[in-house]
């Protein structure tokens, strides 16, 4: 089989063999629906889901009751908008929502859609000269959307301090953290961070596609946004509902069971990788920064390497390196605002995972050097 140099981990993490084997074993030998039966096999699936939930909770310093399984980070971020709107005790008439130019489309666009309907007001939290959230100009707001790490710039934001400042300005502010990139490179302690919601996806940490995590700090405070099987305890007179406790009350319908079963193995693999620092990004930064036609957009200690090439469209660059069996990301990364902030239409991004070697990095550097000289 042709060897592909895959340096697009930030788009989707390659799956280790233990994740694949755990899911195949589940499908072959253990599959049943969860929360729907009392037979031994169904009970076994319930335990697998409970174990996976506890694993995720331990991973981010939460309780199992705080962890809601979703279909991805995008699904989770959209659901937070709906959960808040469905909870009159916390939803203000036309709340002020703070976003930033670091945001991925999925973190900001649901609020833009609401603002277009006159249901909220958006303010843009400014960035400093290093394109980080400017902690000296945190706006007063009702809802604060925080991208913990840009998928273009790869620098961790000081989310604990940002949330502390936001709460000093409004003790009742609802804070939502998009941790899709952050969780890959940084340990998370939600109790220390103090956020109300935190979201990330499974496929970016080595699990399968179609599963995500939504952390809710005070789940009893909020109403569900979806209704169906599994979240209702019973229906009483006049169709009044008695809901299950969290997390079940937020998990209507059948969960992505196979993907959830693979999550613990993915987390194990990610933690192992996080404990083995890599110098591949800094090596490529040093090598490529010496090429006059390349403008690097990221810092040397960033978690990814983004750049543009003078006189070459990023899509053309992507096609050419693809012909050399290199897979990386080109385009606007679903992050239009940060590219507009830098006055460019798109960028080229290299991101690495545990499968990448120094030989891969040297091959990419040499290929790019030949392309631009």
Coordinates of C-alpha atoms in Angstrom, one line a residue:
X1 CA 0.0 0.0 0.0
X2 CA 1.2 3.5 -0.9
X3 CA 2.6 5.4 2.2
X4 CA 0.8 8.6 2.8
X5 CA 2.4 11.2 5.1
X6 CA -0.6 12.2 7.1
X7 CA -0.1 15.5 8.9
X8 CA -3.7 16.6 9.3
X9 CA -4.3 15.5 12.9
X10 CA -6.1 18.7 13.7
X11 CA -8.8 17.9 11.2
X12 CA -9.2 14.3 12.4
X13 CA -7.0 12.0 14.4
X14 CA -6.0 8.6 13.0
X15 CA -7.4 5.7 15.1
X16 CA -5.1 3.5 17.0
X17 CA -5.6 -0.3 16.8
X18 CA -7.0 -0.6 20.3
X19 CA -9.9 1.8 19.4
X20 CA -10.6 -0.2 16.2
X21 CA -10.5 -3.6 18.0
X22 CA -12.7 -2.4 20.8
X23 CA -15.4 -1.3 18.4
X24 CA -15.2 -4.4 16.2
X25 CA -15.4 -6.6 19.2
X26 CA -18.4 -4.7 20.4
X27 CA -20.2 -5.0 17.1
X28 CA -19.3 -8.7 16.7
X29 CA -19.9 -9.9 20.2
X30 CA -21.7 -7.5 22.5
X31 CA -24.0 -5.2 20.5
X32 CA -27.4 -4.3 21.9
X33 CA -29.1 -1.0 22.5
X34 CA -28.4 0.9 25.8
X35 CA -31.0 1.8 28.3
X36 CA -33.7 -0.3 26.6
X37 CA -33.5 -3.8 28.0
X38 CA -32.9 -5.9 31.1
X39 CA -31.3 -9.0 29.6
X40 CA -27.7 -9.7 30.3
X41 CA -26.4 -8.4 27.0
X42 CA -28.3 -5.2 27.3
X43 CA -27.0 -4.7 30.8
X44 CA -23.5 -5.3 29.6
X45 CA -23.9 -2.5 27.0
X46 CA -25.3 -0.2 29.8
X47 CA -22.1 -0.9 31.8
X48 CA -19.9 -0.1 28.8
X49 CA -21.6 3.2 28.3
X50 CA -21.4 4.0 32.0
X51 CA -17.7 3.1 32.0
X52 CA -17.0 5.3 29.0
X53 CA -18.8 8.2 30.7
X54 CA -16.8 7.8 33.8
X55 CA -13.6 7.7 31.7
X56 CA -14.5 10.9 30.0
X57 CA -15.5 12.5 33.4
X58 CA -12.2 11.5 34.9
X59 CA -10.3 12.8 31.8
X60 CA -11.7 16.4 32.3
X61 CA -12.1 16.4 36.1
X62 CA -15.9 16.1 36.1
X63 CA -18.6 13.8 37.5
X64 CA -20.3 11.3 35.3
X65 CA -23.6 13.1 35.7
X66 CA -22.0 16.2 34.0
X67 CA -21.1 14.3 30.8
X68 CA -23.6 14.2 27.9
X69 CA -22.8 12.3 24.8
X70 CA -23.5 14.1 21.6
X71 CA -22.8 13.5 17.9
X72 CA -19.8 15.8 17.8
X73 CA -18.5 19.2 18.9
X74 CA -20.7 21.0 16.3
X75 CA -23.7 19.1 17.6
X76 CA -22.8 20.0 21.2
X77 CA -22.2 23.7 20.5
X78 CA -25.5 24.0 18.7
X79 CA -27.3 22.1 21.4
X80 CA -26.0 24.5 24.1
X81 CA -27.8 27.4 22.2
X82 CA -31.1 25.4 22.3
X83 CA -30.7 24.3 25.9
X84 CA -30.3 27.9 27.0
X85 CA -33.3 29.1 25.0
X86 CA -35.4 26.2 26.5
X87 CA -34.5 27.3 30.0
X88 CA -36.5 30.5 30.9
X89 CA -34.8 30.9 34.3
X90 CA -31.5 31.6 32.6
X91 CA -32.5 32.9 29.2
X92 CA -32.8 36.7 29.0
X93 CA -34.7 38.6 26.4
X94 CA -32.1 39.4 23.7
X95 CA -29.0 38.4 25.8
X96 CA -25.6 39.9 24.9
X97 CA -23.4 37.1 23.5
X98 CA -19.6 37.6 23.3
X99 CA -17.7 35.8 20.6
X100 CA -14.2 36.2 19.2
X101 CA -12.4 36.1 15.9
X102 CA -10.7 32.9 17.0
X103 CA -14.0 31.0 16.8
X104 CA -14.7 28.0 14.6
X105 CA -17.8 28.4 12.5
X106 CA -19.7 25.9 14.8
X107 CA -19.0 28.0 17.9
X108 CA -20.2 31.4 16.4
X109 CA -22.6 30.8 13.6
X110 CA -25.5 29.4 15.8
X111 CA -25.4 32.8 17.6
X112 CA -25.2 34.7 14.4
X113 CA -28.3 32.9 13.2
X114 CA -30.1 33.9 16.4
X115 CA -28.9 37.5 16.1
X116 CA -30.2 37.7 12.6
X117 CA -33.6 36.9 14.0
X118 CA -33.3 39.6 16.7
X119 CA -33.1 37.0 19.5
X120 CA -29.6 38.0 20.8
X121 CA -27.0 40.8 20.5
X122 CA -23.5 39.9 19.5
X123 CA -20.3 41.6 20.7
X124 CA -16.9 40.6 19.5
X125 CA -14.3 40.2 22.2
X126 CA -11.1 41.9 20.9
X127 CA -7.8 40.1 20.3
X128 CA -4.4 41.5 21.4
X129 CA -1.4 42.0 19.2
X130 CA -0.5 38.3 19.4
X131 CA -4.0 37.3 18.3
X132 CA -5.0 36.0 21.7
X133 CA -8.1 37.0 23.6
X134 CA -7.4 40.4 25.1
X135 CA -7.8 39.8 28.8
X136 CA -7.7 43.6 29.3
X137 CA -10.8 44.1 27.3
X138 CA -13.2 41.3 28.2
X139 CA -16.7 42.6 27.5
X140 CA -19.5 42.5 29.9
X141 CA -22.0 40.0 28.6
X142 CA -24.7 37.5 29.4
X143 CA -23.2 34.6 27.4
X144 CA -19.5 34.2 26.7
X145 CA -18.3 31.8 23.9
X146 CA -14.6 31.0 24.3
X147 CA -12.5 29.2 21.8
X148 CA -9.8 27.6 24.0
X149 CA -7.5 27.1 21.0
X150 CA -7.7 28.4 17.5
X151 CA -7.5 25.6 14.8
X152 CA -5.4 28.0 12.8
X153 CA -3.0 29.5 15.3
X154 CA -2.7 26.6 17.8
X155 CA -2.1 28.6 21.0
X156 CA -3.9 27.8 24.2
X157 CA -6.0 30.6 25.7
X158 CA -5.9 31.4 29.4
X159 CA -9.5 30.2 29.8
X160 CA -9.4 30.1 33.5
X161 CA -8.4 33.7 33.8
X162 CA -10.7 34.8 31.0
X163 CA -13.7 33.2 32.8
X164 CA -12.7 34.7 36.1
X165 CA -12.6 38.2 34.6
X166 CA -15.9 37.7 32.8
X167 CA -17.6 36.6 36.0
X168 CA -16.2 39.6 37.8
X169 CA -18.0 41.8 35.3
X170 CA -21.2 39.7 35.5
X171 CA -21.5 37.0 38.1
X172 CA -24.4 35.4 36.2
X173 CA -22.6 35.1 32.8
X174 CA -22.9 31.7 31.1
X175 CA -19.6 30.5 29.8
X176 CA -19.2 28.1 26.9
X177 CA -15.8 26.6 26.0
X178 CA -15.1 25.1 22.6
X179 CA -12.2 22.8 23.5
X180 CA -12.1 20.8 20.3
X181 CA -8.4 21.6 19.6
X182 CA -7.4 22.5 23.2
X183 CA -8.3 19.1 24.6
X184 CA -5.8 17.4 22.3
X185 CA -2.8 19.2 23.7
X186 CA -3.8 20.3 27.2
X187 CA -5.1 18.7 30.3
X188 CA -8.5 19.9 31.3
X189 CA -9.9 20.4 34.8
X190 CA -13.4 21.8 34.5
X191 CA -13.7 22.5 38.2
X192 CA -10.6 24.7 38.1
X193 CA -11.7 26.3 34.8
X194 CA -15.1 27.1 36.2
X195 CA -17.0 27.0 32.8
X196 CA -20.7 26.3 32.5
X197 CA -20.4 24.3 29.3
X198 CA -17.5 22.6 27.5
X199 CA -17.5 20.8 24.2
X200 CA -15.2 18.6 22.2
X201 CA -15.4 15.9 19.6
X202 CA -14.3 12.3 19.6
X203 CA -12.7 12.1 16.2
X204 CA -10.1 14.7 17.0
X205 CA -8.8 12.7 20.0
X206 CA -8.6 9.4 18.2
X207 CA -12.1 8.0 18.7
X208 CA -14.6 7.5 15.8
X209 CA -16.6 10.1 14.0
X210 CA -20.1 10.7 15.2
X211 CA -19.5 11.1 18.9
X212 CA -18.9 14.2 21.0
X213 CA -18.9 15.3 24.6
X214 CA -20.9 18.1 26.2
X215 CA -20.0 18.9 29.8
X216 CA -22.7 20.8 31.8
X217 CA -21.5 22.1 35.1
X218 CA -25.0 22.4 36.7
X219 CA -27.2 20.1 34.6
X220 CA -30.2 20.3 37.0
X221 CA -30.3 24.1 36.2
X222 CA -31.1 23.5 32.5
X223 CA -34.0 22.1 30.5
X224 CA -33.4 19.6 27.7
X225 CA -33.5 20.6 24.0
X226 CA -34.5 17.1 22.7
X227 CA -37.3 14.8 23.5
X228 CA -37.8 11.1 23.0
X229 CA -36.9 7.7 24.3
X230 CA -34.6 7.4 27.2
X231 CA -34.9 10.8 28.7
X232 CA -38.5 10.5 30.1
X233 CA -39.1 8.8 33.4
X234 CA -42.8 8.7 33.0
X235 CA -45.7 10.7 31.4
X236 CA -48.4 11.7 33.9
X237 CA -51.8 13.3 33.6
X238 CA -52.3 15.9 30.8
X239 CA -49.0 14.8 29.1
X240 CA -46.9 16.3 31.9
X241 CA -43.4 14.8 31.9
X242 CA -41.2 13.5 34.7
X243 CA -37.7 13.5 33.3
X244 CA -34.8 11.3 34.2
X245 CA -31.8 12.9 35.9
X246 CA -28.8 14.1 34.1
X247 CA -27.2 13.0 31.9
X248 CA -30.1 10.8 30.6
X249 CA -32.5 13.8 30.4
X250 CA -30.2 15.3 27.7
X251 CA -29.8 12.0 25.7
X252 CA -33.0 11.4 23.8
X253 CA -32.9 8.5 21.5
X254 CA -30.3 5.9 20.8
X255 CA -26.7 7.0 21.4
X256 CA -23.8 6.4 19.0
X257 CA -22.9 3.3 21.0
X258 CA -20.1 1.9 19.0
X259 CA -18.3 5.2 18.9
X260 CA -18.7 5.7 22.7
X261 CA -17.3 2.2 23.3
X262 CA -14.1 3.3 21.5
X263 CA -13.7 6.5 23.5
X264 CA -11.8 5.1 26.5
X265 CA -9.1 3.5 24.3
X266 CA -8.8 6.8 22.4
X267 CA -8.4 8.7 25.6
X268 CA -5.7 6.3 26.8
X269 CA -3.8 6.7 23.6
X270 CA -4.1 10.5 23.7
X271 CA -2.9 10.7 27.3
X272 CA 0.1 8.5 26.4
X273 CA 0.9 10.8 23.5
X274 CA 0.6 14.0 25.6
X275 CA 3.2 12.6 28.0
X276 CA 5.7 12.2 25.2
X277 CA 6.5 15.8 23.9
X278 CA 7.2 16.0 20.2
X279 CA 9.6 18.4 18.5
X280 CA 8.3 17.9 15.0
X281 CA 6.4 21.2 14.7
X282 CA 9.3 23.3 16.0
X283 CA 11.7 21.5 13.6
X284 CA 9.5 22.2 10.6
X285 CA 9.0 25.8 11.8
X286 CA 12.8 26.4 12.0
X287 CA 13.3 24.8 8.5
X288 CA 10.5 26.6 6.7
X289 CA 11.0 30.0 8.4
X290 CA 14.2 30.3 6.4
X291 CA 12.4 30.2 3.0
X292 CA 11.7 33.7 1.7
X293 CA 8.4 32.8 0.0
X294 CA 6.9 31.3 3.1
X295 CA 5.1 33.5 5.6
X296 CA 4.5 31.6 8.9
X297 CA 1.4 32.6 10.8
X298 CA 1.9 30.6 14.0
X299 CA 4.4 30.9 16.8
X300 CA 7.3 28.4 17.2
X301 CA 5.7 26.8 20.3
X302 CA 2.3 26.5 18.8
X303 CA 0.6 23.1 18.6
X304 CA 0.4 23.3 14.8
X305 CA 2.2 25.1 11.9
X306 CA 0.2 27.4 9.7
X307 CA 1.6 29.4 6.8
X308 CA 1.0 30.9 3.3
X309 CA 3.2 30.9 0.3
X310 CA 3.8 34.1 -1.7
X311 CA 2.3 33.8 -5.2
X312 CA 0.6 30.5 -4.6
X313 CA -3.1 29.9 -3.8
X314 CA -3.5 27.5 -0.8
X315 CA -5.7 25.1 -2.8
X316 CA -3.0 24.8 -5.5
X317 CA -0.5 24.1 -2.8
X318 CA -2.7 21.4 -1.4
X319 CA -3.1 19.7 -4.7
X320 CA 0.7 19.7 -5.4
X321 CA 1.7 18.3 -2.0
X322 CA -1.1 15.7 -2.5
X323 CA 0.7 14.5 -5.6
X324 CA 3.7 13.9 -3.3
X325 CA 1.5 11.7 -1.0
X326 CA 1.3 14.4 1.7
X327 CA -2.0 15.0 3.4
X328 CA -2.4 18.3 5.2
X329 CA -5.1 21.0 5.5
X330 CA -5.6 24.0 3.2
X331 CA -8.4 26.6 3.1
X332 CA -10.1 28.7 5.7
X333 CA -10.3 25.9 8.3
X334 CA -14.0 26.7 9.0
X335 CA -12.5 29.8 10.8
X336 CA -13.3 32.7 8.5
X337 CA -12.9 35.5 11.0
X338 CA -9.3 34.9 12.0
X339 CA -8.3 34.8 8.3
X340 CA -10.1 38.1 7.7
X341 CA -8.3 39.5 10.8
X342 CA -4.9 38.5 9.1
X343 CA -6.1 39.9 5.7
X344 CA -5.8 36.5 4.0
X345 CA -8.4 34.2 2.4
X346 CA -7.0 30.9 3.7
X347 CA -3.9 29.2 5.0
X348 CA -1.9 25.9 5.0
X349 CA -1.8 23.9 8.2
X350 CA 0.4 21.1 9.3
X351 CA -0.6 19.2 12.4
X352 CA 1.0 16.0 13.8
X353 CA 0.0 12.9 15.8
X354 CA 1.7 10.0 17.4
X355 CA 2.1 8.2 14.1
X356 CA 4.3 10.9 12.6
X357 CA 8.1 10.6 12.6
X358 CA 11.1 12.9 12.0
X359 CA 11.4 11.2 8.6
X360 CA 7.9 12.5 7.8
X361 CA 8.8 16.0 8.9
X362 CA 12.0 16.0 6.8
X363 CA 10.1 14.7 3.8
X364 CA 7.5 17.5 4.0
X365 CA 10.2 20.2 4.5
X366 CA 12.2 18.9 1.5
X367 CA 9.1 18.7 -0.6
X368 CA 8.0 22.2 0.3
X369 CA 11.5 23.6 -0.2
X370 CA 11.6 22.2 -3.8
X371 CA 8.1 23.7 -4.5
X372 CA 8.9 27.2 -3.5
X373 CA 12.4 27.6 -4.7

